[in-house]
XYZ file of C-alpha atoms in Angstrom:
361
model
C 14.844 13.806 10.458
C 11.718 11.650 10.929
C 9.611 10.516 8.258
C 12.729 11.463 6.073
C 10.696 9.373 2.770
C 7.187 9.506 3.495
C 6.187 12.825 1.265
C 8.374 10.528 -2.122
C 6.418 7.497 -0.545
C 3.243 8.899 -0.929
C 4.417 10.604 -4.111
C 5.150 7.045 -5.833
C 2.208 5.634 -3.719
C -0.447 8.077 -5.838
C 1.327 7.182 -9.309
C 1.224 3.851 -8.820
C -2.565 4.199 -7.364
C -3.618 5.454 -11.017
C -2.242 2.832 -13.062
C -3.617 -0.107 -10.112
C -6.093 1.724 -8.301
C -7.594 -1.808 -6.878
C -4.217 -3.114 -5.636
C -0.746 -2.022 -4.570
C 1.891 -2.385 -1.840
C 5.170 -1.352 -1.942
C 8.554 -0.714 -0.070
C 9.759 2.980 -0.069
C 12.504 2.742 1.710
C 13.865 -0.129 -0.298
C 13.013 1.731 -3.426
C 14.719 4.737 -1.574
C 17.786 2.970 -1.140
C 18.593 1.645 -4.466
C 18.118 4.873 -5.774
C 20.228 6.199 -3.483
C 22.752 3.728 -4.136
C 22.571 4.296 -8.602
C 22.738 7.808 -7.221
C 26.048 7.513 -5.666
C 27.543 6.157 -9.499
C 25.618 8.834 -10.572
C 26.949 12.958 -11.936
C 25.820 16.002 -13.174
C 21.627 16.765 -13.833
C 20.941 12.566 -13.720
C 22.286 12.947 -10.040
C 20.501 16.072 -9.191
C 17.037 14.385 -10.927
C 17.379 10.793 -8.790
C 17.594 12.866 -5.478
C 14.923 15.382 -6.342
C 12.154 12.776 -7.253
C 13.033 10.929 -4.051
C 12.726 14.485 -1.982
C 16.201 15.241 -1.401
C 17.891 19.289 -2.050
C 21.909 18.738 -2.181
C 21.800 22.581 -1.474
C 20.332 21.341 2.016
C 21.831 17.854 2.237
C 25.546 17.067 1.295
C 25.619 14.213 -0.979
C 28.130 12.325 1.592
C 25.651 13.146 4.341
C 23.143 11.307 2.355
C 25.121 8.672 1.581
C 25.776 8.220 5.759
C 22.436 7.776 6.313
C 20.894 5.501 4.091
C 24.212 3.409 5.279
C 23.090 3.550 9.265
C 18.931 3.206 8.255
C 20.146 -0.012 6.122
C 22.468 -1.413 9.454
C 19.309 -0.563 11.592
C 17.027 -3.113 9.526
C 18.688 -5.926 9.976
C 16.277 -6.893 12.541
C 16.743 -10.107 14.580
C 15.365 -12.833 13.045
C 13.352 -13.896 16.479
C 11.771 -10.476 16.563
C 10.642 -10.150 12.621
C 11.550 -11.317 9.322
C 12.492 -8.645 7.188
C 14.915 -9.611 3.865
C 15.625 -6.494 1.919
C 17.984 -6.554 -1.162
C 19.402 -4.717 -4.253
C 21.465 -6.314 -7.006
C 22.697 -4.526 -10.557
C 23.168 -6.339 -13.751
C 25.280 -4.824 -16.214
C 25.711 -5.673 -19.979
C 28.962 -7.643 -19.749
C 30.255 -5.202 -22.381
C 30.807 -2.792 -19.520
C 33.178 -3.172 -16.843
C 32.229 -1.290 -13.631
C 34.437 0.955 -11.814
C 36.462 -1.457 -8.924
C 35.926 1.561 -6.687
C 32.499 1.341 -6.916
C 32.263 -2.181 -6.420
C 33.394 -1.567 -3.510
C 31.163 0.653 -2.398
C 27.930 0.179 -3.344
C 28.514 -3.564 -1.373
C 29.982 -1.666 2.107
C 27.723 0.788 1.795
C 24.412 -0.311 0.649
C 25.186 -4.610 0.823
C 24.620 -4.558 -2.931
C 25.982 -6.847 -5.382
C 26.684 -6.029 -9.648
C 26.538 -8.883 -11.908
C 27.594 -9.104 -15.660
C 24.840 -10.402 -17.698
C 24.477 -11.247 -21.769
C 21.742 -9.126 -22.588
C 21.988 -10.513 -26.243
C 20.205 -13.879 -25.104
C 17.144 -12.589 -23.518
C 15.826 -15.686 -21.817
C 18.754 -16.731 -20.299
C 19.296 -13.030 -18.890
C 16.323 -12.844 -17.563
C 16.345 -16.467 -15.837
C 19.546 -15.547 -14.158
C 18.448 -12.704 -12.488
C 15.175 -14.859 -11.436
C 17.657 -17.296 -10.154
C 19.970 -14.738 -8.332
C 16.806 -13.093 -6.468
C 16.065 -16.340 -5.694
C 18.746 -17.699 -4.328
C 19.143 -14.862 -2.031
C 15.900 -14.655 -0.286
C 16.294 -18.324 -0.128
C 13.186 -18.996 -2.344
C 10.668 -16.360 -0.912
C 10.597 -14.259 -4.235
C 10.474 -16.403 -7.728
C 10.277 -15.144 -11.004
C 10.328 -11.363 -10.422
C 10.829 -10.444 -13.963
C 8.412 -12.029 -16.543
C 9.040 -10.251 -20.069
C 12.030 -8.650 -19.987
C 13.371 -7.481 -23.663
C 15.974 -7.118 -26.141
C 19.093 -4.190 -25.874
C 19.093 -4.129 -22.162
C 21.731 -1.978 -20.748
C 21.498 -1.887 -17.124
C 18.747 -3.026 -15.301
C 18.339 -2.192 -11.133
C 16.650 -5.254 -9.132
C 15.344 -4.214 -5.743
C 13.028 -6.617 -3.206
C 11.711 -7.256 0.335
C 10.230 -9.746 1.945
C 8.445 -9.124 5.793
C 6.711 -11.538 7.947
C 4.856 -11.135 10.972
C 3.366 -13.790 12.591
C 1.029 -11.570 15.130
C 0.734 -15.003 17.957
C -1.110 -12.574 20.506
C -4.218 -12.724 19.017
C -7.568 -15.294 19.001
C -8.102 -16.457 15.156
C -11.901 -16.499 14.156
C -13.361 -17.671 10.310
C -15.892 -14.670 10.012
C -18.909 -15.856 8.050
C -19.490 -12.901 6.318
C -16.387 -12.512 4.470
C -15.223 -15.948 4.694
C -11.813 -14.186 6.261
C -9.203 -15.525 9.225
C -9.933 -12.260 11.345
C -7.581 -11.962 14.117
C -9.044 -10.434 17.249
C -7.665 -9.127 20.235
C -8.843 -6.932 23.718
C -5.898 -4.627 23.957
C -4.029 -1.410 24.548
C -3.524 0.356 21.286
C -2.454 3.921 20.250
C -5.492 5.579 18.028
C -6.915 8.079 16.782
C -9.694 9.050 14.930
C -9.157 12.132 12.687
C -12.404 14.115 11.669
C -10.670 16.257 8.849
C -9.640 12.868 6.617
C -12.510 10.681 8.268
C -10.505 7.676 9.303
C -9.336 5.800 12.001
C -5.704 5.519 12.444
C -4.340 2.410 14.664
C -1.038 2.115 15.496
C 0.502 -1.558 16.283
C 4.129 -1.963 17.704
C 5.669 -5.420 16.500
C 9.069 -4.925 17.939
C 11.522 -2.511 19.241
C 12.376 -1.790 15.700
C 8.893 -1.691 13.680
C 5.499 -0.435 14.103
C 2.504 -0.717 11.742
C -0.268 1.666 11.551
C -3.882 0.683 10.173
C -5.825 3.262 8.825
C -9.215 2.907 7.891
C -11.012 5.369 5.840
C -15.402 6.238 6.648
C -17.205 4.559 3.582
C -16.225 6.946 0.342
C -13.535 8.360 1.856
C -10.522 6.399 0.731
C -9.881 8.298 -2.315
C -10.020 11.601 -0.541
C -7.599 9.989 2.350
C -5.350 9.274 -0.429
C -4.584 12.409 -1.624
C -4.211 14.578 1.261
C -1.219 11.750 2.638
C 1.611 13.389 3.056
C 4.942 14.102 6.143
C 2.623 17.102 7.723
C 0.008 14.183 8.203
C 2.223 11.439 9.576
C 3.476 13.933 11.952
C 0.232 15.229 13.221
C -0.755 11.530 13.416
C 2.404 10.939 15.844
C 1.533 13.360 18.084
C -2.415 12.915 18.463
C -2.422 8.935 18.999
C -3.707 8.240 22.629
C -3.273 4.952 24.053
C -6.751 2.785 25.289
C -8.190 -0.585 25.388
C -9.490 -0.928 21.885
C -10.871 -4.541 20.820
C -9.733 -4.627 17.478
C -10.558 -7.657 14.262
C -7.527 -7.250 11.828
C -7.649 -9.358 8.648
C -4.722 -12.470 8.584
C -3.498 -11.490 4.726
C -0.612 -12.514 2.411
C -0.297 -9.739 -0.562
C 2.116 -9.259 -3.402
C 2.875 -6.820 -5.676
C 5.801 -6.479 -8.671
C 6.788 -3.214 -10.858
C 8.744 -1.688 -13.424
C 9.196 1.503 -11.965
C 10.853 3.121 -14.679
C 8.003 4.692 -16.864
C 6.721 6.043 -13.141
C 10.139 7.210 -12.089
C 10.110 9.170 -15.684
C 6.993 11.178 -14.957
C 8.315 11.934 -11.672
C 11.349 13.634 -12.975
C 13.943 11.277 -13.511
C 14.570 11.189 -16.937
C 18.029 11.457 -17.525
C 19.157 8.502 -16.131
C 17.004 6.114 -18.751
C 18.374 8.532 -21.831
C 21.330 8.608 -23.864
C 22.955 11.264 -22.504
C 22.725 9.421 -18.825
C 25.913 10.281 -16.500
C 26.568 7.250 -14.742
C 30.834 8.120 -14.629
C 31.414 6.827 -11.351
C 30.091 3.328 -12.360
C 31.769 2.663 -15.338
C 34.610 4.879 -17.505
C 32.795 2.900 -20.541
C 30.087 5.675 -22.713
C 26.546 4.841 -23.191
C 25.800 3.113 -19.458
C 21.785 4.198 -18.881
C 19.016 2.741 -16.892
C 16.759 0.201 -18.634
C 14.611 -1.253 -16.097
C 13.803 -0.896 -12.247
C 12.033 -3.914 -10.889
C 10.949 -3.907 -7.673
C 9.231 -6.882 -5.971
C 7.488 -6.126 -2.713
C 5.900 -9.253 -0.399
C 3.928 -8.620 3.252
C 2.495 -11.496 5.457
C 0.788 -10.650 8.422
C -0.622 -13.234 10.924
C 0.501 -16.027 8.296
C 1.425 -18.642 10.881
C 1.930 -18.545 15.077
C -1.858 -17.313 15.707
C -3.694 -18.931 18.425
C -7.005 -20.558 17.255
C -8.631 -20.189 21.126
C -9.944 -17.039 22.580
C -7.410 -14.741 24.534
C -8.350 -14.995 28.059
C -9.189 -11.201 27.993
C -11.826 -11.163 25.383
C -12.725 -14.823 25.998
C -13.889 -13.564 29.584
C -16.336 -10.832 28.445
C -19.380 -11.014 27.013
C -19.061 -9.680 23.002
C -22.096 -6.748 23.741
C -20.066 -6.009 27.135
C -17.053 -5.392 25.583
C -18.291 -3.450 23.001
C -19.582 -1.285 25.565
C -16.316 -0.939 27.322
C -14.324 -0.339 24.850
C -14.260 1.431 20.991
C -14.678 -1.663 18.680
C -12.330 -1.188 15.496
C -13.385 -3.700 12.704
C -10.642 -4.195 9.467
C -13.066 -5.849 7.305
C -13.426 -3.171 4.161
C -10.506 -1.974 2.361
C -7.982 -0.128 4.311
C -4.289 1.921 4.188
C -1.413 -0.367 6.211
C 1.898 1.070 6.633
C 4.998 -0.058 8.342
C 7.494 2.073 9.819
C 11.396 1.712 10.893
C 10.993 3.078 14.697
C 13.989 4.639 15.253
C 13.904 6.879 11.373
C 10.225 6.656 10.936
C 11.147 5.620 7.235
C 8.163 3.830 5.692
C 9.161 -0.063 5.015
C 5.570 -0.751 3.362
C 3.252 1.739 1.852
C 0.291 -0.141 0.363
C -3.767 -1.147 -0.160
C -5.295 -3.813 1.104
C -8.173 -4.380 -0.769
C -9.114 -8.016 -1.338
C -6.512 -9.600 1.869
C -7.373 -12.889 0.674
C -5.955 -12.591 -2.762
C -2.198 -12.700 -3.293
């Protein structure tokens, strides 16, 4: 089913809008799949809350289903590293009091590539430096220091991170003066769309055979109204109205950032069982009083960050600026704006963020 995540996507995507409403990006379908995965060790009502917060009915959707195909959308995004660089990871730390369940060891690293650690919650800083250094170590230095104040009687805490770079070397680098911004600029065929009911421009940019971004880029006032009416019904109609045509389009170069707790979020949402007392995580551990502590989640976009050319592309170096802009629709980046990127093949929302300020990390 396409666009399988997008309506918990743009769930978690409004949530986390009111506590940051200047600043966010995020990774739904990595958040997706480590909840899927602390699902899996998961029983009873704390089960049944983890799936319906991410928009899953086991009425409609066997469990083992489920399970199947987070397992083929996680194969599928191990891109090639020529094409894109995409590093998505989980990793579980346990209180070394508990010892998990061999079976699900096993699983959780066949099925969803993750890893569970022992760690000595007792000594706080040293906890929280090894799971620093883990994350580290395995995106090979890209993400340092994800958690910064981690405290005392930690249980079990759920790590979660990706990293994506694009380096966009198609398009003509300019410094624009007014916004003292690398705008990247390109005469091209693009899928768009511009829809009257949410006043906002939707662009749609293919990167590979596996991912696609699309741009969207709300009339002046309208961002907060965009926002809310988001949803699968939208994405859809979006898919099916984008026409492609030669669009000369100025897209910001940006490198953004963006770390949470999720927990207190994924509380209000409806998962509240699994940070309680009474959690049910049996198929983790046979050992009582195993409940979620923290959710981290660390997500990190760069787009145009290196490869761009610094001379105009022959196509829009050949026409005059007020000749092209008669030609062709003129779509300008330059205010805030909505970026997603998609897995092609599910439609499952990698990114989900604002970009507000793309100069700031």
């Amino acid at each position: 089913m396409p666009f399988i995540n997008a309506d918990f996507a743009f769930s978690l995507y409004r949530r986390l809008s009111v506590e940051n409403p200047h600043w966010n990006v995020f990774s739904p379908v990595s958040i997706s799949s480590v909840l899927a995965m602390l699902s899996f060790g998961s029983g009873s009502s704390t089960q049944t809350q983890i799936l319906e917060v991410m928009g899953f009915n086991l009425t409609d959707t066997p469990v083992t289903e489920l399970q199947q195909g987070f397992q083929h959308l996680i194969c599928s995004l191990n891109f090639p590293k020529s094409e894109l660089e995409l590093q998505m990871g989980n990793a579980v730390f346990m209180g070394q009091q508990l010892k998990p369940l061999a079976m699900f060891l096993d699983d959780v690293k066949t099925v969803y590539e993750t890893e569970v650690f022992s760690a000595d919650f007792s000594n706080v800083s040293a906890a929280q430096q090894e799971i620093n250094s883990c994350v580290e170590k395995q995106t090979k230095g890209k993400i340092v220091g994800l958690i910064q104040d981690l405290k005392l009687n930690a249980i079990m805490i759920l790590v979660n991170y990706i990293h994506f770079k694009e380096e966009s070397s198609n398009f003509s680098v300019d410094k624009s003066t007014t916004v003292q911004l690398p705008m990247m600029h390109q005469l091209e065929q693009y899928y768009h769309f511009v829809d009257a009911e949410l006043n906002c421009t939707v662009l749609q940019m293919d990167y590979s055979e596996n991912a696609l971004a699309l741009f969207v880029l709300p009339k002046e006032g309208h961002m907060e109204w965009m926002e809310a009416a988001m949803s699968t019904k939208t994405l859809k109609k979006w898919n099916h109205l984008l026409q492609k045509g030669w669009v000369e389009l100025f897209v910001p170069k940006f490198s953004i950032s963006a770390t949470y707790d999720l927990g207190s979020t994924l509380q209000k949402m409806g998962m509240r069982d699994a940070f309680a007392e009474s959690a049910d995580f049996s198929r983790i551990t046979e050992d009582n009083g195993l409940k979620l502590s923290y959710a981290f989640h660390k997500a990190v976009l760069h787009i145009g960050e290196e490869g761009t050319k610094e001379e105009a592309t022959p196509e829009a170096g050949s026409l005059d600026q007020a000749e092209v802009a008669s030609l062709h629709p003129v779509i300008r980046f330059n205010k805030t704006f909505l970026l997603m990127i998609l897995e092609k093949r599910t439609k499952s929302i990698l990114f989900l963020g604002k970009v507000v300020n793309p100069i700031k990390e």
